[in-house]
mmCIF file of C-alpha atoms in Angstrom:
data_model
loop_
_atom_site.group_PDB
_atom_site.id
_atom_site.type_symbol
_atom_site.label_atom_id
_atom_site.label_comp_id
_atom_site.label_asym_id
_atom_site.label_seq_id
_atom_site.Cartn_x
_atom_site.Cartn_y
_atom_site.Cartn_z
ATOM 1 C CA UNK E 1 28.155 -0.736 -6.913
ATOM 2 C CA UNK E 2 28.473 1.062 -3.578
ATOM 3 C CA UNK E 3 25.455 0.086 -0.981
ATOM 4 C CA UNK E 4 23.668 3.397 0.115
ATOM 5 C CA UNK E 5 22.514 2.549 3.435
ATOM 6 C CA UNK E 6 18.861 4.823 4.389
ATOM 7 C CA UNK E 7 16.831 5.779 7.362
ATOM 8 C CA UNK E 8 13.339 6.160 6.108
ATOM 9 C CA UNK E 9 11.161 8.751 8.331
ATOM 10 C CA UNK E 10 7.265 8.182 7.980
ATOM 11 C CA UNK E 11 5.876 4.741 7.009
ATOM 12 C CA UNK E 12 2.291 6.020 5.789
ATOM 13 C CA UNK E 13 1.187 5.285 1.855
ATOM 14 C CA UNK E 14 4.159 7.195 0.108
ATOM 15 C CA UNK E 15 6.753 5.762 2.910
ATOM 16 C CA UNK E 16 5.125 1.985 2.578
ATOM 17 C CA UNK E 17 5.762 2.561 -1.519
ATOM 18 C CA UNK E 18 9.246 3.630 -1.050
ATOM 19 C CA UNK E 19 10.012 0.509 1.472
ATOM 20 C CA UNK E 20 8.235 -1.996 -0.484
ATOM 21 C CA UNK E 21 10.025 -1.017 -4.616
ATOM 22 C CA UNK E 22 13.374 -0.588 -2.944
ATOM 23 C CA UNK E 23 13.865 -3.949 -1.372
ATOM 24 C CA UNK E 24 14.338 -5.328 -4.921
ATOM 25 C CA UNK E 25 17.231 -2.673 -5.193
ATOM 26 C CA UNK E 26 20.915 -4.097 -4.519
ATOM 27 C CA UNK E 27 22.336 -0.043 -3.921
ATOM 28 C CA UNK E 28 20.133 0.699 -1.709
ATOM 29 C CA UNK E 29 19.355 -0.646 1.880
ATOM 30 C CA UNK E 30 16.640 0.725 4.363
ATOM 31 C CA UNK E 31 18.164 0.105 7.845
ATOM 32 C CA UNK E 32 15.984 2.041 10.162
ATOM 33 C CA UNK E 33 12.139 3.191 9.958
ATOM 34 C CA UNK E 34 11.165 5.963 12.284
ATOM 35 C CA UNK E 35 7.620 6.319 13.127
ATOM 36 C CA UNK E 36 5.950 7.969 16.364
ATOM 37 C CA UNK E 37 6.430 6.002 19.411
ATOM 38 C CA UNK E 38 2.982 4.115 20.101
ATOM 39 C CA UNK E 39 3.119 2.626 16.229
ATOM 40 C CA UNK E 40 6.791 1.585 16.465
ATOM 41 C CA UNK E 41 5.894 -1.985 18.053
ATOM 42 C CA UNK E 42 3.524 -2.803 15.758
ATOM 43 C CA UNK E 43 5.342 -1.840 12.614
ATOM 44 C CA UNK E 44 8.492 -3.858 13.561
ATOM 45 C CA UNK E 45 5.852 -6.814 14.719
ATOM 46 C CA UNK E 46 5.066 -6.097 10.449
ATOM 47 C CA UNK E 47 8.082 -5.896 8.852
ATOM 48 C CA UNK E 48 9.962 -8.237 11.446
ATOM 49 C CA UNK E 49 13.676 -8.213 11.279
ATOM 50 C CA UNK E 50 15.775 -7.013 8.497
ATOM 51 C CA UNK E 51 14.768 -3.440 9.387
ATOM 52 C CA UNK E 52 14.829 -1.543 12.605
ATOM 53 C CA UNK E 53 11.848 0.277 13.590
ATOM 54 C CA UNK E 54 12.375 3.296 16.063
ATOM 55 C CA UNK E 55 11.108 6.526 16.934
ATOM 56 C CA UNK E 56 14.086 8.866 16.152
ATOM 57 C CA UNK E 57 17.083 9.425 13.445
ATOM 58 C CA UNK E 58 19.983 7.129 14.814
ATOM 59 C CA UNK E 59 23.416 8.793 15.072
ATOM 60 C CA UNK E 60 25.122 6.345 12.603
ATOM 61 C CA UNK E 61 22.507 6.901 10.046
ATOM 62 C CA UNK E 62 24.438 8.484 6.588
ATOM 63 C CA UNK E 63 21.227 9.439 5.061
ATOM 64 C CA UNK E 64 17.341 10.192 5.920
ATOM 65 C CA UNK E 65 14.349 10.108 3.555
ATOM 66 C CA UNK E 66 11.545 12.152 4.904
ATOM 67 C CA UNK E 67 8.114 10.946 3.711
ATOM 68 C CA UNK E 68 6.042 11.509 6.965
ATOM 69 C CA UNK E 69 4.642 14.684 6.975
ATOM 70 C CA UNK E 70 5.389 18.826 7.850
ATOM 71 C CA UNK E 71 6.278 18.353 11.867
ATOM 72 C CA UNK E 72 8.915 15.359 10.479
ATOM 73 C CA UNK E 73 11.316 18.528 9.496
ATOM 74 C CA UNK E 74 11.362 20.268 12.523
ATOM 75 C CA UNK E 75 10.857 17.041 14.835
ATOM 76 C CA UNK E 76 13.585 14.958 12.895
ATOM 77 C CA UNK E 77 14.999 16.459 9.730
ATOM 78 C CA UNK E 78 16.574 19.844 11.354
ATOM 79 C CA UNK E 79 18.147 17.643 14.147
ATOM 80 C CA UNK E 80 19.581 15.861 12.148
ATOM 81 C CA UNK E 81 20.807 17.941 9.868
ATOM 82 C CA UNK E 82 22.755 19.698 12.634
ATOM 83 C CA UNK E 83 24.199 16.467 13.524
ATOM 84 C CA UNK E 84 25.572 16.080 10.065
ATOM 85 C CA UNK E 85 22.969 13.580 8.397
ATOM 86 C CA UNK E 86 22.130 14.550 4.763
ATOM 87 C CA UNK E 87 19.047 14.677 4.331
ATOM 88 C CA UNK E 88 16.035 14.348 1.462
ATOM 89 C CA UNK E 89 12.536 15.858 2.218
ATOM 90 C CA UNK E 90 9.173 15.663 0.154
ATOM 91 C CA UNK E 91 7.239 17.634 2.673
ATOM 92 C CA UNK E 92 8.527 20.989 1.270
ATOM 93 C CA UNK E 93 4.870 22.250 1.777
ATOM 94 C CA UNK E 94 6.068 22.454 4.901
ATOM 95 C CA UNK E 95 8.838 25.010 3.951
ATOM 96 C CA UNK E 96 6.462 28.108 3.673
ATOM 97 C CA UNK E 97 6.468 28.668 7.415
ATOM 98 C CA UNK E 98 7.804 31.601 8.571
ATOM 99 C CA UNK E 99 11.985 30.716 9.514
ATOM 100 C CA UNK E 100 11.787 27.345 8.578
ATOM 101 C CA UNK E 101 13.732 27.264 5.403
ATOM 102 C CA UNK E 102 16.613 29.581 7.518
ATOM 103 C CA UNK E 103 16.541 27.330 10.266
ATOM 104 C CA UNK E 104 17.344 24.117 7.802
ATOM 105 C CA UNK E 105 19.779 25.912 5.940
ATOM 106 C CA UNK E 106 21.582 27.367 9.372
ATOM 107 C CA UNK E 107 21.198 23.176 10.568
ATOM 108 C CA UNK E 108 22.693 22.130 7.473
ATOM 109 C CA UNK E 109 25.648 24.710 7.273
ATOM 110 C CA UNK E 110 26.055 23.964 10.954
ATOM 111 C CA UNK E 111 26.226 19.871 10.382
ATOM 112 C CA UNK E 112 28.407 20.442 6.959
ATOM 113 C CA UNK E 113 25.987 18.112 5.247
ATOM 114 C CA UNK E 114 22.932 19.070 2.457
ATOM 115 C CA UNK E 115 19.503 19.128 2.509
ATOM 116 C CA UNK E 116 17.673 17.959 -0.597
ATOM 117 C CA UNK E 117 14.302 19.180 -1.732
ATOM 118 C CA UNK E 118 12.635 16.448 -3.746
ATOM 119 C CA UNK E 119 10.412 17.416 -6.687
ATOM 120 C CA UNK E 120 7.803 15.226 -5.985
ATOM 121 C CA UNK E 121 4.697 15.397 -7.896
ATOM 122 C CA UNK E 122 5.646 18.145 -10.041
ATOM 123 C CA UNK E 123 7.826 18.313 -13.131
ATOM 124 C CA UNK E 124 9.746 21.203 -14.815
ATOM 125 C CA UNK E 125 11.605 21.931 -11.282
ATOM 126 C CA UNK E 126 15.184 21.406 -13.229
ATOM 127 C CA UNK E 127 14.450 23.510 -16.362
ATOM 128 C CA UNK E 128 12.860 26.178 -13.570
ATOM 129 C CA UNK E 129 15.630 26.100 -11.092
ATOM 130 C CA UNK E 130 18.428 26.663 -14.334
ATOM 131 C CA UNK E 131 16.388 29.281 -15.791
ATOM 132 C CA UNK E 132 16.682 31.709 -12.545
ATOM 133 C CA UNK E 133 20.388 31.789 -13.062
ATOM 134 C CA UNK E 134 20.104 34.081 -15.678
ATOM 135 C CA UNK E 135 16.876 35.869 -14.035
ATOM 136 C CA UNK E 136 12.932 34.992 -14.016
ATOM 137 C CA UNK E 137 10.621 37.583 -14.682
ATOM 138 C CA UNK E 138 7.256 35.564 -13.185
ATOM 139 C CA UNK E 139 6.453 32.099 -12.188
ATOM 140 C CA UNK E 140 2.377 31.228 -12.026
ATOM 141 C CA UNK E 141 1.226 27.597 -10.598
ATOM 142 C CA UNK E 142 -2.306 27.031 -11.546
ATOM 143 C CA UNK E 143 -3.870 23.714 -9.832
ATOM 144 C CA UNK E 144 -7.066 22.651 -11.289
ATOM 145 C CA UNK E 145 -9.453 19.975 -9.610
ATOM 146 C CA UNK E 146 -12.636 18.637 -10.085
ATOM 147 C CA UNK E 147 -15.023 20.189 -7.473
ATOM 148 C CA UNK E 148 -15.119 17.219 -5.244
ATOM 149 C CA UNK E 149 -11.442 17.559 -5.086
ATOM 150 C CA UNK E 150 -12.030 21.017 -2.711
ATOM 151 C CA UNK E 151 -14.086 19.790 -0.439
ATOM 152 C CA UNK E 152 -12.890 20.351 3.507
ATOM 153 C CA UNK E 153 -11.072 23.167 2.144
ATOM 154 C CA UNK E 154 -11.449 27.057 1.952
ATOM 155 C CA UNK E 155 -13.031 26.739 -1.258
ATOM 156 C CA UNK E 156 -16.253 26.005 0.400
ATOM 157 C CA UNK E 157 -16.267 29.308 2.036
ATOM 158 C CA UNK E 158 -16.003 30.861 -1.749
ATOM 159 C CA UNK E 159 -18.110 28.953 -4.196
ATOM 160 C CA UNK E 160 -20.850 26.006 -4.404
ATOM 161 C CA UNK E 161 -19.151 23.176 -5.358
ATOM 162 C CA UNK E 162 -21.934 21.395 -6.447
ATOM 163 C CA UNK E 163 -23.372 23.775 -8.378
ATOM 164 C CA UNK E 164 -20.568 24.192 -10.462
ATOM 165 C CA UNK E 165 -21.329 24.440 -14.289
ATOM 166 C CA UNK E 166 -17.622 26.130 -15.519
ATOM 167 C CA UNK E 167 -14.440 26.020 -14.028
ATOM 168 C CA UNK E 168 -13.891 28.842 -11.295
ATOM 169 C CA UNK E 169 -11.306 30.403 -9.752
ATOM 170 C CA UNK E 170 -11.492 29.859 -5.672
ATOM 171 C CA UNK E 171 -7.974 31.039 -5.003
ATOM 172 C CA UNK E 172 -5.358 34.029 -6.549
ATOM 173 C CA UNK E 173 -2.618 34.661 -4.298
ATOM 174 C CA UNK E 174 0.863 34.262 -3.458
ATOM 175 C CA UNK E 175 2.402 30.806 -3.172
ATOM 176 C CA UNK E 176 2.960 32.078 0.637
ATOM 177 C CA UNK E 177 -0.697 32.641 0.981
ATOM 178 C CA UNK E 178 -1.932 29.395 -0.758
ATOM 179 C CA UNK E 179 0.215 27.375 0.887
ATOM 180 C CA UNK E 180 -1.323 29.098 4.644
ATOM 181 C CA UNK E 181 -4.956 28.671 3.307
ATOM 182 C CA UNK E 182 -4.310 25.050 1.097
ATOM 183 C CA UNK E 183 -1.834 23.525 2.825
ATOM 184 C CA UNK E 184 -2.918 19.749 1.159
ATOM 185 C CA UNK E 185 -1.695 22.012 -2.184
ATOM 186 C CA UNK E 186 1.361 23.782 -0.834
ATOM 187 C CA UNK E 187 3.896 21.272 -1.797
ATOM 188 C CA UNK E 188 3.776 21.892 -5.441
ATOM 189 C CA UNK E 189 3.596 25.617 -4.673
ATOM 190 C CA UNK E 190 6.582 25.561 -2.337
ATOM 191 C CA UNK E 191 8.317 23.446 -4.532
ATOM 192 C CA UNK E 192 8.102 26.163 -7.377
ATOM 193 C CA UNK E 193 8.848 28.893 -4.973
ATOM 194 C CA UNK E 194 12.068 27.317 -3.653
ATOM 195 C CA UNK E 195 13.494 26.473 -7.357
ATOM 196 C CA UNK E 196 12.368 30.294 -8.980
ATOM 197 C CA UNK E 197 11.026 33.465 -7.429
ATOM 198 C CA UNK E 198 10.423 32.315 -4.069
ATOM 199 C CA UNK E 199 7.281 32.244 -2.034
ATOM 200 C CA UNK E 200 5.918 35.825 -1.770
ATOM 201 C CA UNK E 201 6.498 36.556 -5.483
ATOM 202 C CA UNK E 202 5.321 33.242 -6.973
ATOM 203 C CA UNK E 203 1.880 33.346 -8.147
ATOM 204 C CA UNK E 204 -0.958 30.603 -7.499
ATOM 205 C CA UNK E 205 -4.286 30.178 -9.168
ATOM 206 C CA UNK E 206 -6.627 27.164 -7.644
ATOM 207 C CA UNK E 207 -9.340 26.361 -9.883
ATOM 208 C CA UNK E 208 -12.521 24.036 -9.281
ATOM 209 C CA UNK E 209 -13.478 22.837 -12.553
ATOM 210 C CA UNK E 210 -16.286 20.147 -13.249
ATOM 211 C CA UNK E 211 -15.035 19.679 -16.620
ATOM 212 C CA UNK E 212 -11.667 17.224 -15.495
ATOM 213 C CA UNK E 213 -11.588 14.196 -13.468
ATOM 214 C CA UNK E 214 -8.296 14.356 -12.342
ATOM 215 C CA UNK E 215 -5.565 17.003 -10.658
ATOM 216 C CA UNK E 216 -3.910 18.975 -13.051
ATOM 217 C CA UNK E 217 -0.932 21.044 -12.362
ATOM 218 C CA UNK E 218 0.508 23.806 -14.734
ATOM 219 C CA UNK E 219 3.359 25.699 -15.045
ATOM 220 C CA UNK E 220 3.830 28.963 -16.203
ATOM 221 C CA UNK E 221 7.608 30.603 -16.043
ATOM 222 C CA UNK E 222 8.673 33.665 -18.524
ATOM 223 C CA UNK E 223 12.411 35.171 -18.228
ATOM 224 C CA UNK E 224 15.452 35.957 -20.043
ATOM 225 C CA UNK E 225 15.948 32.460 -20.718
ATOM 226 C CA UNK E 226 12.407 32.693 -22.498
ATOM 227 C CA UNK E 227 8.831 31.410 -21.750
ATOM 228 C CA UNK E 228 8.169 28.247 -20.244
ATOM 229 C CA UNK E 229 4.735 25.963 -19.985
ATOM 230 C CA UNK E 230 4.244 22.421 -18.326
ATOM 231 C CA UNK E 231 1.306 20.996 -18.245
ATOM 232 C CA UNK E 232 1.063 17.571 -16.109
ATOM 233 C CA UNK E 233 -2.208 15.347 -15.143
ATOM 234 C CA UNK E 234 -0.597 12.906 -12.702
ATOM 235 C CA UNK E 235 -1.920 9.806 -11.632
ATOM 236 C CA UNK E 236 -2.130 8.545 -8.055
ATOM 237 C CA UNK E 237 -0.748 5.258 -6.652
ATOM 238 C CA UNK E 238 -2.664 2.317 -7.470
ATOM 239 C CA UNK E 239 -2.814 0.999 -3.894
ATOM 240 C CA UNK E 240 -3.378 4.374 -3.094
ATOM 241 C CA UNK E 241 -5.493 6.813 -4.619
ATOM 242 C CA UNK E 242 -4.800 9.590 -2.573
ATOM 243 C CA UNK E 243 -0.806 9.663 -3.218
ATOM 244 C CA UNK E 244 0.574 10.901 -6.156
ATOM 245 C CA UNK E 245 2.553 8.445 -7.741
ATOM 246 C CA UNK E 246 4.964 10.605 -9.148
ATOM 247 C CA UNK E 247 5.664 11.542 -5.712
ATOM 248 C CA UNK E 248 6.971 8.520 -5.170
ATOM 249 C CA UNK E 249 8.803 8.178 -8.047
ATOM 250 C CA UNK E 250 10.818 11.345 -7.213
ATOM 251 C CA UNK E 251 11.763 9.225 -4.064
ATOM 252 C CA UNK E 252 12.725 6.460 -6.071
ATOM 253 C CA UNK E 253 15.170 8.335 -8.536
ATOM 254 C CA UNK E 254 16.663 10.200 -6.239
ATOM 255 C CA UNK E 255 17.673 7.107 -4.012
ATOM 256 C CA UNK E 256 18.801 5.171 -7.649
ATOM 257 C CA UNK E 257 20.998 8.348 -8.422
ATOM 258 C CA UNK E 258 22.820 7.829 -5.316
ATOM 259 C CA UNK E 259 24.753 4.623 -6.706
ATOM 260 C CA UNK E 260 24.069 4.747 -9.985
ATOM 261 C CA UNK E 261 26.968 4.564 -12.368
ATOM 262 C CA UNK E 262 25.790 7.644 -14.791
ATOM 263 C CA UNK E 263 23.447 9.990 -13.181
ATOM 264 C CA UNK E 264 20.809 12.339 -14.688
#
């Protein structure tokens, strides 16, 4: 087994998960952490030697995670891409600002290397991205949280969320749109958008609903490959209730595939 050697931007709950279940993995070795400059000391005072802790992408890096945030792509991910580091991002919320998907492509085509866009917390992306090959028709994203789950958030502006008695739609618009007036929801959203109809012809429905407990996402795709429904109520991390778990799992199977003997 080849070692796959990894510079790991962002060291907050999803990049401390990633660090701490790969350093039982023999393919895969973190080399270099890259937080902002006034935490870097502190971190490397943490984690002590067997990882460098820095505030930018070395040169020599072959491969960067991104698990920091939106400004990580255009602060570290599209420099690096036009240096010719591949690169794997999971803040693809982050990709419905106007340009910034061009300007990573243009970085990547420039640097001859890829740019990977991580599922993350939602599933389906695979079936979603094969089915526009022969031509999708609509793609809906419906996000449903218990009201609690809106508060700081537009949705205030729309309904009251505690008085709630049936679940109510705060939000129908474009993924471009939802992701502009949600951004803590437009990863999903942009994730969808990049694998079908893109982001001004994706649909999004937010719903506040007192009848769950949890986050539910759902997927709704029709096309000449047929109809399509996904249906997912993910749990968070356990030493962190804010992160989705599957988010980090995406992380995870994405850096096993990159030695793994048989790949799927």
């Amino acid at each position: 087994m080849r070692t796959q050697e990894l510079t790991l931007i962002g060291f907050g709950a999803i990049g401390r998960a990633v660090y701490q279940r790969m350093q039982a993995h023999a393919g895969v070795r973190i080399t270099h952490i890259v937080v902002s400059e006034g935490k870097s000391a502190a971190l490397q005072a943490e984690l002590g030697s067997g990882v460098t802790v820095t505030h930018f992408v070395p040169q020599t890096t072959p491969l960067v995670l991104e698990c920091a945030g939106h400004t990580a792509l255009t602060d570290h991910v599209l420099p690096a891409l036009q240096r010719g580091i591949e690169c794997a991002v999971l803040s693809i919320g982050a990709m419905s600002a106007p340009g910034l998907p061009e300007q990573l492509q243009s970085a990547a085509e420039q640097g001859g290397t890829q740019l990977h866009l991580l599922a993350g917390a939602i599933g389906g992306i695979d079936a979603l991205a094969a089915a526009r090959q022969a031509g999708l028709d609509s793609v809906t994203y419906i996000g449903r949280k218990p009201p609690a789950g809106w508060r700081g958030s537009p949705a205030e502006q729309v309904v009251n969320l505690d008085a709630l008695t049936e679940p109510t739609v705060i939000l129908q618009a474009t993924a471009r749109e939802a992701a502009r007036l949600f951004p803590k929801n437009a990863n999903v959203a942009a994730t969808l958008s990049l694998a079908g109809l893109g982001l001004d012809r994706t649909q999004v429905r937010l719903i506040a609903d007192p009848g769950v407990s949890e986050n539910i996402h759902e997927i709704e795709a029709r096309g000449a490959f047929g109809e399509m429904q996904v249906r997912m109520r993910g749990k968070p991390l356990a030493d962190n209730p804010k992160t989705s778990a599957l988010t980090v799992l995406s992380a995870l199977r994405f850096l096993h595939n990159r030695t793994a003997s048989v790949v799927i």
